[in-house]
PDB file of C-alpha atoms in Angstrom:
ATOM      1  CA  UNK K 815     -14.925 -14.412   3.376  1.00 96.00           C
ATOM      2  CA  UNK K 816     -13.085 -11.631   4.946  1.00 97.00           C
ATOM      3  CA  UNK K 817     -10.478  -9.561   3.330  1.00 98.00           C
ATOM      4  CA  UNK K 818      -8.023  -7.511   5.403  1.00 97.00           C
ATOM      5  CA  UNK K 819      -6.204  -5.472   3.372  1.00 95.00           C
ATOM      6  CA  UNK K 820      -4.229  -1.994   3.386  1.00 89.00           C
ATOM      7  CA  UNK K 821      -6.600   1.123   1.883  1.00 86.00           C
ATOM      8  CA  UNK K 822      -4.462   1.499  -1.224  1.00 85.00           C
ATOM      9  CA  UNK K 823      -6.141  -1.450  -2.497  1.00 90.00           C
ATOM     10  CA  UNK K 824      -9.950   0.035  -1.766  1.00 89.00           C
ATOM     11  CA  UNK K 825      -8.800   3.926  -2.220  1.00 87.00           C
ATOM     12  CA  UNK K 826      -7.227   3.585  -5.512  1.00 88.00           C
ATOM     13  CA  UNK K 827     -10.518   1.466  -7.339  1.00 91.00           C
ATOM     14  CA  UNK K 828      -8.636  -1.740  -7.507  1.00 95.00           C
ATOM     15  CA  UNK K 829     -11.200  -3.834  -5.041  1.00 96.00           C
ATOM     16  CA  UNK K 830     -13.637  -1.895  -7.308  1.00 96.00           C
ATOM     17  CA  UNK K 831     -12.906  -3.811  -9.929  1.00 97.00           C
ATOM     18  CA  UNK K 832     -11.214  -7.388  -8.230  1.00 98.00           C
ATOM     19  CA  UNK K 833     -14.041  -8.150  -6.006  1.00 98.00           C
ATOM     20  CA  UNK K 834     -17.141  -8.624  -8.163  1.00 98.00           C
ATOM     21  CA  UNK K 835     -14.730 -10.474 -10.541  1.00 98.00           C
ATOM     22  CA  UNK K 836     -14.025 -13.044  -7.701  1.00 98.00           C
ATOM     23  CA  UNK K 837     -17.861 -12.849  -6.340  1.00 98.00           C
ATOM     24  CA  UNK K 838     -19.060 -13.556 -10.039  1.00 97.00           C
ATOM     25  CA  UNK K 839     -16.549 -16.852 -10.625  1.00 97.00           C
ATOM     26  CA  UNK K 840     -16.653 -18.435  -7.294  1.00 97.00           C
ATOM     27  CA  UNK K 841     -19.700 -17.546  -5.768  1.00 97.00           C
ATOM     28  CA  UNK K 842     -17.979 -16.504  -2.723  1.00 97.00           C
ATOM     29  CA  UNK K 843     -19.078 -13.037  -0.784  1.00 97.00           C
ATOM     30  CA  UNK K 844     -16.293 -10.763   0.161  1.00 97.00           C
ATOM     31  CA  UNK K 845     -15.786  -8.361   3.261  1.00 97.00           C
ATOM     32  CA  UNK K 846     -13.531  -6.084   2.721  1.00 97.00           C
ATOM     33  CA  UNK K 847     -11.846  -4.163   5.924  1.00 96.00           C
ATOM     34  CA  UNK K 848      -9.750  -1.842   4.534  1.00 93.00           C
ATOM     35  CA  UNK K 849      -7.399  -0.306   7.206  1.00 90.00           C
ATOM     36  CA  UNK K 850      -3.688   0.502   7.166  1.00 84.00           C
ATOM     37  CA  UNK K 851      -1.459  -3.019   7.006  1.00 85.00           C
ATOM     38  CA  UNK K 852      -0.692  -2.313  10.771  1.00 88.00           C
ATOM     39  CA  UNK K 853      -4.083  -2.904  11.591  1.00 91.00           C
ATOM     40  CA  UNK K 854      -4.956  -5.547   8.599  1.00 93.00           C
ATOM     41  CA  UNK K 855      -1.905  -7.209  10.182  1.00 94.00           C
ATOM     42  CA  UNK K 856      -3.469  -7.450  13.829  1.00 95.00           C
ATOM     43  CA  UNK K 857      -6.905  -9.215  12.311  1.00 95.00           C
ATOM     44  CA  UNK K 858      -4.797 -11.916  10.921  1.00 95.00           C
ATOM     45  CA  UNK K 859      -3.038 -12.334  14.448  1.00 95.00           C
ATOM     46  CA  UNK K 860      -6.350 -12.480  15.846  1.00 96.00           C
ATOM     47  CA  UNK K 861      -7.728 -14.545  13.529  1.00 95.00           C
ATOM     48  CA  UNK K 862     -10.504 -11.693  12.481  1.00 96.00           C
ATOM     49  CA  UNK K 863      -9.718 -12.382   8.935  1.00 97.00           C
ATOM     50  CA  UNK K 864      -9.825 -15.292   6.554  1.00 98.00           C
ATOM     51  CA  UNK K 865      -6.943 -13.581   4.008  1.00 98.00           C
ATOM     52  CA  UNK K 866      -4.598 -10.441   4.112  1.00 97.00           C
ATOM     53  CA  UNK K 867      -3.475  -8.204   1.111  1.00 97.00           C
ATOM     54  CA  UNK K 868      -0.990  -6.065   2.608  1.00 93.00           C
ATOM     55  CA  UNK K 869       2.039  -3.945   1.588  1.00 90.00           C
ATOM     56  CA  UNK K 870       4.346  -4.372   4.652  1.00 89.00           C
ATOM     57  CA  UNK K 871       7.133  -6.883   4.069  1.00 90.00           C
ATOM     58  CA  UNK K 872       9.215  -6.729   7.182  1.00 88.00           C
ATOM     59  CA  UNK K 873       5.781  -7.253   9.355  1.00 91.00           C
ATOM     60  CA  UNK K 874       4.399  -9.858   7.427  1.00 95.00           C
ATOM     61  CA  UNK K 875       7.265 -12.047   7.778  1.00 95.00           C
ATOM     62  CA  UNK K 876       7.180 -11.556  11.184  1.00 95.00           C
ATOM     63  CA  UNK K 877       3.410 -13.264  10.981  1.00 96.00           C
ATOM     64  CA  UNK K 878       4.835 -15.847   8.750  1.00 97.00           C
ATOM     65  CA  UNK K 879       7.313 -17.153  11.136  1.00 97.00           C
ATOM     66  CA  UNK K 880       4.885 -16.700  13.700  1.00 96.00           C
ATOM     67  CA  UNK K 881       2.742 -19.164  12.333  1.00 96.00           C
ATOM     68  CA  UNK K 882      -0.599 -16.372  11.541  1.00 97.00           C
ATOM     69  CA  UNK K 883      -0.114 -16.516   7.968  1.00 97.00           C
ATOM     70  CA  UNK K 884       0.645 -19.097   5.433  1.00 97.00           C
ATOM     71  CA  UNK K 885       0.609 -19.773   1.617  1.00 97.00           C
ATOM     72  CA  UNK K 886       1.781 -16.578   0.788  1.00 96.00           C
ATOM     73  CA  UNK K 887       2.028 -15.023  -2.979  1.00 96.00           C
ATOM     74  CA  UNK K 888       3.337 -12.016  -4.594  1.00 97.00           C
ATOM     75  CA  UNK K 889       0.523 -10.440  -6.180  1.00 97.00           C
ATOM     76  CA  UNK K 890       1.866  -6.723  -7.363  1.00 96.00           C
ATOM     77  CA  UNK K 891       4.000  -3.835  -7.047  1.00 93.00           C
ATOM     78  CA  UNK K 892       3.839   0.077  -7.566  1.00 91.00           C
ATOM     79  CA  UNK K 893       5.732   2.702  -6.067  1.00 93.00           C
ATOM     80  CA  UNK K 894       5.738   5.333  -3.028  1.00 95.00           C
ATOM     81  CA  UNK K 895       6.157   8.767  -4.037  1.00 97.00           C
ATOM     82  CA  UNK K 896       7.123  11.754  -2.799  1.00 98.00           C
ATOM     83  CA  UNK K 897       4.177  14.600  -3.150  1.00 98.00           C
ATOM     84  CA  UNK K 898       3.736  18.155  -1.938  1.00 98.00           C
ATOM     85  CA  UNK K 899       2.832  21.957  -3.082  1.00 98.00           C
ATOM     86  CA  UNK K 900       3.070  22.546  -6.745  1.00 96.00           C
ATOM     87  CA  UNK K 901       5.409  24.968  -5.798  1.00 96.00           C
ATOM     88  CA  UNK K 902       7.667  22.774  -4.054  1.00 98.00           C
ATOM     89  CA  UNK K 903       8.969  25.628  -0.907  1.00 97.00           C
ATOM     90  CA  UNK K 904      11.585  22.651   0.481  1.00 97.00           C
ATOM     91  CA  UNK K 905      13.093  22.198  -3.344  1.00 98.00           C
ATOM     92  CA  UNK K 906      12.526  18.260  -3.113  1.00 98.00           C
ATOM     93  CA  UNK K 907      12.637  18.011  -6.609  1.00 97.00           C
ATOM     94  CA  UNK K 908      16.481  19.210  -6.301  1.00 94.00           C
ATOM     95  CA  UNK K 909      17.267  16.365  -3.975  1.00 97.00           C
ATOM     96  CA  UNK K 910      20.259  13.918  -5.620  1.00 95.00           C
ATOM     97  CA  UNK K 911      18.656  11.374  -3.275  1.00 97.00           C
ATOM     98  CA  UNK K 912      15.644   9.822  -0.984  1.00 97.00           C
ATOM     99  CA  UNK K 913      17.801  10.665   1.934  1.00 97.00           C
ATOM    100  CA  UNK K 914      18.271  14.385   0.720  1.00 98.00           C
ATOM    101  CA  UNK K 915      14.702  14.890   0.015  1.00 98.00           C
ATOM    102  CA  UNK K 916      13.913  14.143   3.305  1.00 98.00           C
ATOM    103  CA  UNK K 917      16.113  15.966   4.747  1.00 98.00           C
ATOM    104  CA  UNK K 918      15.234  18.951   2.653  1.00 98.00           C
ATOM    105  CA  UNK K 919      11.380  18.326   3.757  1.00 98.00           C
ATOM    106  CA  UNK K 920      12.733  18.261   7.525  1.00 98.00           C
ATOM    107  CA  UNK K 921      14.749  21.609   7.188  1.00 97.00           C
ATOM    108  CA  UNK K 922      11.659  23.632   5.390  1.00 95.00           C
ATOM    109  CA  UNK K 923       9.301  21.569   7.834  1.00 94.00           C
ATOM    110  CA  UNK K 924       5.338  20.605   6.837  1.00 97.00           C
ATOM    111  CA  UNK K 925       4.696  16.858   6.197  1.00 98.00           C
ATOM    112  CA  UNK K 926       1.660  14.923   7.411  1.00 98.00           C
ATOM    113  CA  UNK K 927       1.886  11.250   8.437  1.00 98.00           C
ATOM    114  CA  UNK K 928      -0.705   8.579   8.373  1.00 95.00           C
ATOM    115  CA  UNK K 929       0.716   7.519  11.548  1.00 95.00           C
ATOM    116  CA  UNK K 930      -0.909   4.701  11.307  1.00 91.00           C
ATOM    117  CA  UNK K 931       1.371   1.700  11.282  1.00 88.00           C
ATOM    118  CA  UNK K 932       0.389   0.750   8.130  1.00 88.00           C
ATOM    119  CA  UNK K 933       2.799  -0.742   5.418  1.00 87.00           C
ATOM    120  CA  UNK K 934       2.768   3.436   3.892  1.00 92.00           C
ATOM    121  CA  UNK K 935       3.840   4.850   7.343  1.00 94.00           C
ATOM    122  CA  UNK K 936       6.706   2.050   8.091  1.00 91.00           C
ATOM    123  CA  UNK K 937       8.320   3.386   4.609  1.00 94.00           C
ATOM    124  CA  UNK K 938       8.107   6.620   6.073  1.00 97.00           C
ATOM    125  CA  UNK K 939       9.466   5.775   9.437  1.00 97.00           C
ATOM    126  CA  UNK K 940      12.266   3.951   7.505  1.00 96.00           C
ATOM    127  CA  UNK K 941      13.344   6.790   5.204  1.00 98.00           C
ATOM    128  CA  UNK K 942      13.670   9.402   7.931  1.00 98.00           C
ATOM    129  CA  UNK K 943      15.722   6.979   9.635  1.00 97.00           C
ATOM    130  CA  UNK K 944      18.106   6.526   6.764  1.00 97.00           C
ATOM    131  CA  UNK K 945      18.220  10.178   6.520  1.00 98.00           C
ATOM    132  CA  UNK K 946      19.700  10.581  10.132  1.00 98.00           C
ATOM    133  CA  UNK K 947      16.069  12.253  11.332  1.00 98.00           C
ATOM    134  CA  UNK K 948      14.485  11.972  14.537  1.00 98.00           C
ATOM    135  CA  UNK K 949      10.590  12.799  12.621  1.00 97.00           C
ATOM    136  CA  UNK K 950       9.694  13.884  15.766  1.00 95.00           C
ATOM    137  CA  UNK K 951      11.535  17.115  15.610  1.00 96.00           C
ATOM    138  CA  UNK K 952      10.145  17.745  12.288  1.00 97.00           C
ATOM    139  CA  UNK K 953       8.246  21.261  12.478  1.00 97.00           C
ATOM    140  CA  UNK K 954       4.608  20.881  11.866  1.00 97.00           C
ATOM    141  CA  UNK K 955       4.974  17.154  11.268  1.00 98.00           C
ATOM    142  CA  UNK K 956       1.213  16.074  11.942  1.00 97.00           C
ATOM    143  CA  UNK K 957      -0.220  12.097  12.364  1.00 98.00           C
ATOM    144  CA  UNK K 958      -3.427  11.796  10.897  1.00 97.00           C
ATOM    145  CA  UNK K 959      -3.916   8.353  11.870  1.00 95.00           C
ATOM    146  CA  UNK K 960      -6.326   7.527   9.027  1.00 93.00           C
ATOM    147  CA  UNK K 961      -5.500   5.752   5.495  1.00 90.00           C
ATOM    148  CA  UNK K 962      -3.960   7.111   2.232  1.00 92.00           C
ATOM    149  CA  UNK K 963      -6.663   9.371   0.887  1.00 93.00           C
ATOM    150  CA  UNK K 964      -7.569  11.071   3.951  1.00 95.00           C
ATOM    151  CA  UNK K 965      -4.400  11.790   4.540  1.00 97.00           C
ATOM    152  CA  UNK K 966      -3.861  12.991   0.938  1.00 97.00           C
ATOM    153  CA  UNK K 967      -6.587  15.469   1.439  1.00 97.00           C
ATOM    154  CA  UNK K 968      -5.077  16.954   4.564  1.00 98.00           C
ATOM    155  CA  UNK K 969      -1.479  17.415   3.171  1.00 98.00           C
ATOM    156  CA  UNK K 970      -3.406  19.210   0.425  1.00 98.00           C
ATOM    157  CA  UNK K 971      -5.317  21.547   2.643  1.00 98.00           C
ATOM    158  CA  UNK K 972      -2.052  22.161   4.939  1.00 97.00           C
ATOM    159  CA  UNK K 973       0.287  22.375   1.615  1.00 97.00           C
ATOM    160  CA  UNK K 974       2.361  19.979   3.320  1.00 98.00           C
ATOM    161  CA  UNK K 975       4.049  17.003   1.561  1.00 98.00           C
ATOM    162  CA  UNK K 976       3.106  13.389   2.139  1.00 98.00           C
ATOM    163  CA  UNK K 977       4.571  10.199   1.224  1.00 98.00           C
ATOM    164  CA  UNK K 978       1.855   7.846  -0.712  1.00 96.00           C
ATOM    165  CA  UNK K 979       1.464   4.743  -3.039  1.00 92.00           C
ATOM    166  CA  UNK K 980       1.124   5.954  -6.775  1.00 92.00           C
ATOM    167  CA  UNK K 981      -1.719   4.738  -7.330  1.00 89.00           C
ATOM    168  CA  UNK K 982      -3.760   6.365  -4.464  1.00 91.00           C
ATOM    169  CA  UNK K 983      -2.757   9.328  -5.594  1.00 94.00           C
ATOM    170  CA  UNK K 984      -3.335   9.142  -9.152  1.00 91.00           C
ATOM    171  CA  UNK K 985      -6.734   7.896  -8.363  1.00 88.00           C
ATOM    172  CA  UNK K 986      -7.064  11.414  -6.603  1.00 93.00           C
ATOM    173  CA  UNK K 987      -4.376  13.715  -8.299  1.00 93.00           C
ATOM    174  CA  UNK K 988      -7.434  15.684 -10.544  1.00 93.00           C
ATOM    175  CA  UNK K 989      -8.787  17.085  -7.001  1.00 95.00           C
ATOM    176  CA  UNK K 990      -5.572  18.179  -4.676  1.00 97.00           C
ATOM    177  CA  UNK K 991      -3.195  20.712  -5.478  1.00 97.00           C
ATOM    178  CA  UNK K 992      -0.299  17.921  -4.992  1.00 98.00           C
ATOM    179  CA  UNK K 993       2.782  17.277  -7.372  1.00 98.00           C
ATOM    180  CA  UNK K 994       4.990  14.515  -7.070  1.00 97.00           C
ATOM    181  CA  UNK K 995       8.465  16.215  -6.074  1.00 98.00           C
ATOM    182  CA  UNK K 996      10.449  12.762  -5.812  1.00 98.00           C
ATOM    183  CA  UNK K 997      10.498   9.469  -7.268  1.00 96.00           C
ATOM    184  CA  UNK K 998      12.124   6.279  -8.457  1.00 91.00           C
ATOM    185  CA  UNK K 999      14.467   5.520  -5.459  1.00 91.00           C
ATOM    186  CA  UNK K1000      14.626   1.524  -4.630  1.00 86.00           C
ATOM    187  CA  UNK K1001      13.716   2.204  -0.956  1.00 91.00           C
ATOM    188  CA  UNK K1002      10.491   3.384  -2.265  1.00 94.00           C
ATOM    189  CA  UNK K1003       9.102   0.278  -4.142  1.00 92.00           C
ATOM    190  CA  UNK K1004       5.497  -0.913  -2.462  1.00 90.00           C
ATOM    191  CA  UNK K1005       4.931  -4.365  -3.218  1.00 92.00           C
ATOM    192  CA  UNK K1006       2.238  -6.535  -1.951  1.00 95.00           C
ATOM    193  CA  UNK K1007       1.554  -9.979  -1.150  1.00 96.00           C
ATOM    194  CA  UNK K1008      -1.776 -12.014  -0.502  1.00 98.00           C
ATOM    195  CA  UNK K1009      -1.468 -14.562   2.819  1.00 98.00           C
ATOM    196  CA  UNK K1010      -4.218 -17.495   4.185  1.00 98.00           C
ATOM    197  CA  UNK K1011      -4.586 -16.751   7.802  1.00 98.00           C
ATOM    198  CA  UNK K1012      -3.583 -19.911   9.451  1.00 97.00           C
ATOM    199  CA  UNK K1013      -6.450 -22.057  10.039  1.00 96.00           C
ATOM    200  CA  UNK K1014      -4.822 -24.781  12.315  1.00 95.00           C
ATOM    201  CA  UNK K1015      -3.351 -22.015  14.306  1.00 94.00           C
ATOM    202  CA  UNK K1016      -7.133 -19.639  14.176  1.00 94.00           C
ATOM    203  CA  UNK K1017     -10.300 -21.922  14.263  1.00 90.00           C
ATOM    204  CA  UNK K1018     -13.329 -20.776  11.867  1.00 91.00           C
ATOM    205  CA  UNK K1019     -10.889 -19.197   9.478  1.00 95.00           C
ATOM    206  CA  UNK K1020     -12.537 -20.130   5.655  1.00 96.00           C
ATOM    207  CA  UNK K1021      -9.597 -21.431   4.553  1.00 96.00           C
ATOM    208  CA  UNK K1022     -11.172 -23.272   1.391  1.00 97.00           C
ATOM    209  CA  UNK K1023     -12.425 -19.243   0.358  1.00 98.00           C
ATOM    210  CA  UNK K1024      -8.989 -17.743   1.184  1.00 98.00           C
ATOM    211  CA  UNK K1025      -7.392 -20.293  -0.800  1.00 98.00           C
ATOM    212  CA  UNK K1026      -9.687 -19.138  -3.832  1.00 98.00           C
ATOM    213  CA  UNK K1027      -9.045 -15.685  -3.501  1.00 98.00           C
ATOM    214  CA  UNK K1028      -5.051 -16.495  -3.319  1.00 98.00           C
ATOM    215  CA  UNK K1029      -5.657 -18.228  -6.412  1.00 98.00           C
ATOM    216  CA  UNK K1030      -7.509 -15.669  -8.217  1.00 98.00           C
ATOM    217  CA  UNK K1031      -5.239 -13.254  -7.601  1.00 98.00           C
ATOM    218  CA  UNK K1032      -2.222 -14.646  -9.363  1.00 98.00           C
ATOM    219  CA  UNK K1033      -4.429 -16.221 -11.941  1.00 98.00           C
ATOM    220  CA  UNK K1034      -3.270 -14.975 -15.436  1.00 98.00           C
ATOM    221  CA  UNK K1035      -6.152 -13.185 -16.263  1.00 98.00           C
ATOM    222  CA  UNK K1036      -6.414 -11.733 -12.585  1.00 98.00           C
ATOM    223  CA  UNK K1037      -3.114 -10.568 -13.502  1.00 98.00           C
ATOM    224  CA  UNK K1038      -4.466  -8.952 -16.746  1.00 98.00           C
ATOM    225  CA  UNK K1039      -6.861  -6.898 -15.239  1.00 98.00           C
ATOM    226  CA  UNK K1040      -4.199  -5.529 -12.924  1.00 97.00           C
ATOM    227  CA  UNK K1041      -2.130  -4.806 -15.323  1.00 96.00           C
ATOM    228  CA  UNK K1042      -4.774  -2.773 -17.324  1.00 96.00           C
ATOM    229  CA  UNK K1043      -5.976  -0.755 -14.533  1.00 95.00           C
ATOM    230  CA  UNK K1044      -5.518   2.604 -14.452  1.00 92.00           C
ATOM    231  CA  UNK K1045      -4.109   2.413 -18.096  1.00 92.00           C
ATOM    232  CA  UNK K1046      -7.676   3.958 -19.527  1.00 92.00           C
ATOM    233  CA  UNK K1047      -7.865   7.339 -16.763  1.00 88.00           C
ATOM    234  CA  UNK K1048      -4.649   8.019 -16.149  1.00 87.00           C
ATOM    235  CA  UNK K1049      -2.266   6.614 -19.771  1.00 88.00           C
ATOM    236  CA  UNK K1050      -0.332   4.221 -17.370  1.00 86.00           C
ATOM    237  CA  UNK K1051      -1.507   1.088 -15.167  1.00 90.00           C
ATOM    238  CA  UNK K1052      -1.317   1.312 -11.145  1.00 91.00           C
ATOM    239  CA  UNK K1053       0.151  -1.434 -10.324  1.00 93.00           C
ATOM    240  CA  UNK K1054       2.633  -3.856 -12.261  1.00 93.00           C
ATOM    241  CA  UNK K1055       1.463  -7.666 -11.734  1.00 96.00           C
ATOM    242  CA  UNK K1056       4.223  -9.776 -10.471  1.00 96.00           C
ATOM    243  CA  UNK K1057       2.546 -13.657  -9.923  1.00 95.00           C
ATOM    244  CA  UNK K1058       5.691 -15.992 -10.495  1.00 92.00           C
ATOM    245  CA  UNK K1059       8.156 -13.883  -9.883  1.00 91.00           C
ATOM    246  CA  UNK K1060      10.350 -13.370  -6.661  1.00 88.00           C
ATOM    247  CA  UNK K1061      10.941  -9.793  -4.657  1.00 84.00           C
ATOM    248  CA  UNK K1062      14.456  -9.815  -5.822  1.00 83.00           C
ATOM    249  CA  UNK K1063      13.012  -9.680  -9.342  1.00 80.00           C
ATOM    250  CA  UNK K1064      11.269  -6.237  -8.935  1.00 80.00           C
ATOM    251  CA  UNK K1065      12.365  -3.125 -10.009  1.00 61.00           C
ATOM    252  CA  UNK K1066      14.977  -4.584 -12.706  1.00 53.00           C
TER     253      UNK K1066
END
């Protein structure tokens, strides 16, 4: 089976621990192709991938009405964050709001951008917006084009500030020189669904596979595990589980 999925998933461990858990009860291989959700996105449209585990709401509905993806679940949510310089030179951690912070970060200048189109750089695209910014007239606003860690890594060595899933960089945090400067707005909430890639619309999809993973994921003690993880490094879990409930039940 392959698994198109957003690099959160692989960077922070998760997969780590998910995929030999699935392997070992089904019998089933797994591929993973982690990319940003842009590009995890474009397999399923294809039909390059059997199932998708993305974190980009707006585009995967677009899919879904399209007719790419079906049987889709909420799986999990965590959070975006705001991180930069210990020191903090734009005074995020001042800002009353999301929209503030950013424009704070756009006044002092220095933020790095997957630039990707993944489900990470569509938050970011959508919070400058909200803050009345054109990001292209940031100064030294750089695209790295590459996932979450990488790009983690380079707004470390440019002492820039980044936007990033929680648990990507918790799963780094002991080796950059990042802080988080801003958190706990609604507009930053990252949740993720798992989706079937159509098989009567894409011939050769495994289906029957997909299905099982779909399945595995929201299984209760799927939903354990991902509620555990992260809880022994870092004294809190990564990702909240959130099989059964609905979107509009996150974050209360």
């Amino acid at each position: 089976m392959i698994l198109a999925t957003t690099t959160s998933t692989q960077d922070s461990g998760l997969l780590d621990v998910l995929v030999p858990l699935f392997e070992t009860q089904t019998g089933v291989q797994v591929k993973v192709i982690a990319v940003g959700s842009g590009a995890a996105l474009e397999m399923a449209r294809k039909g390059d991938a059997d199932a998708v585990l993305s974190h980009s709401p707006a585009a995967e509905q677009e899919l879904v009405e399209r007719g790419d993806l079906v049987e889709g679940r909420l799986v999990m949510h965590n959070d975006f964050v705001l991180v930069g310089p210990t020191g903090d030179p734009a005074g995020v951690r001042g800002a009353g709001s999301i929209e503030e912070a950013m424009r704070r970060i756009a006044a002092s200048g220095g933020f790095v951008s997957r630039g990707d189109n993944s489900g990470t750089h569509a938050t970011e695209l959508a919070l400058w917006k909200a803050a009345g910014i054109d990001p292209a007239g940031v100064p030294r606003r750089e695209e790295t084009g590459q996932g979450m860690g990488a790009t983690l890594n380079i707004a470390d060595q440019r002492r820039a500030y980044t936007l990033t899933d929680r648990a990507t960089y918790l799963a780094l945090r002991d080796r950059l020189g990042l802080a988080v400067v801003f958190e706990g707005a609604a507009p930053l909430l990252n949740i993720y669904h798992v989706y079937v890639v159509n098989p009567e619309k894409h011939r050769g999809v495994n289906a029957a596979q997909a299905r099982a993973w779909a399945e595995f994921l929201v299984a209760p003690e799927t939903q354990r595990v991902i509620g555990e993880f992260g809880k022994d490094r870092f004294g809190e879990p990564l990702f909240v589980p959130d099989a059964g409930k609905s979107v509009e039940d996150l974050g209360r």
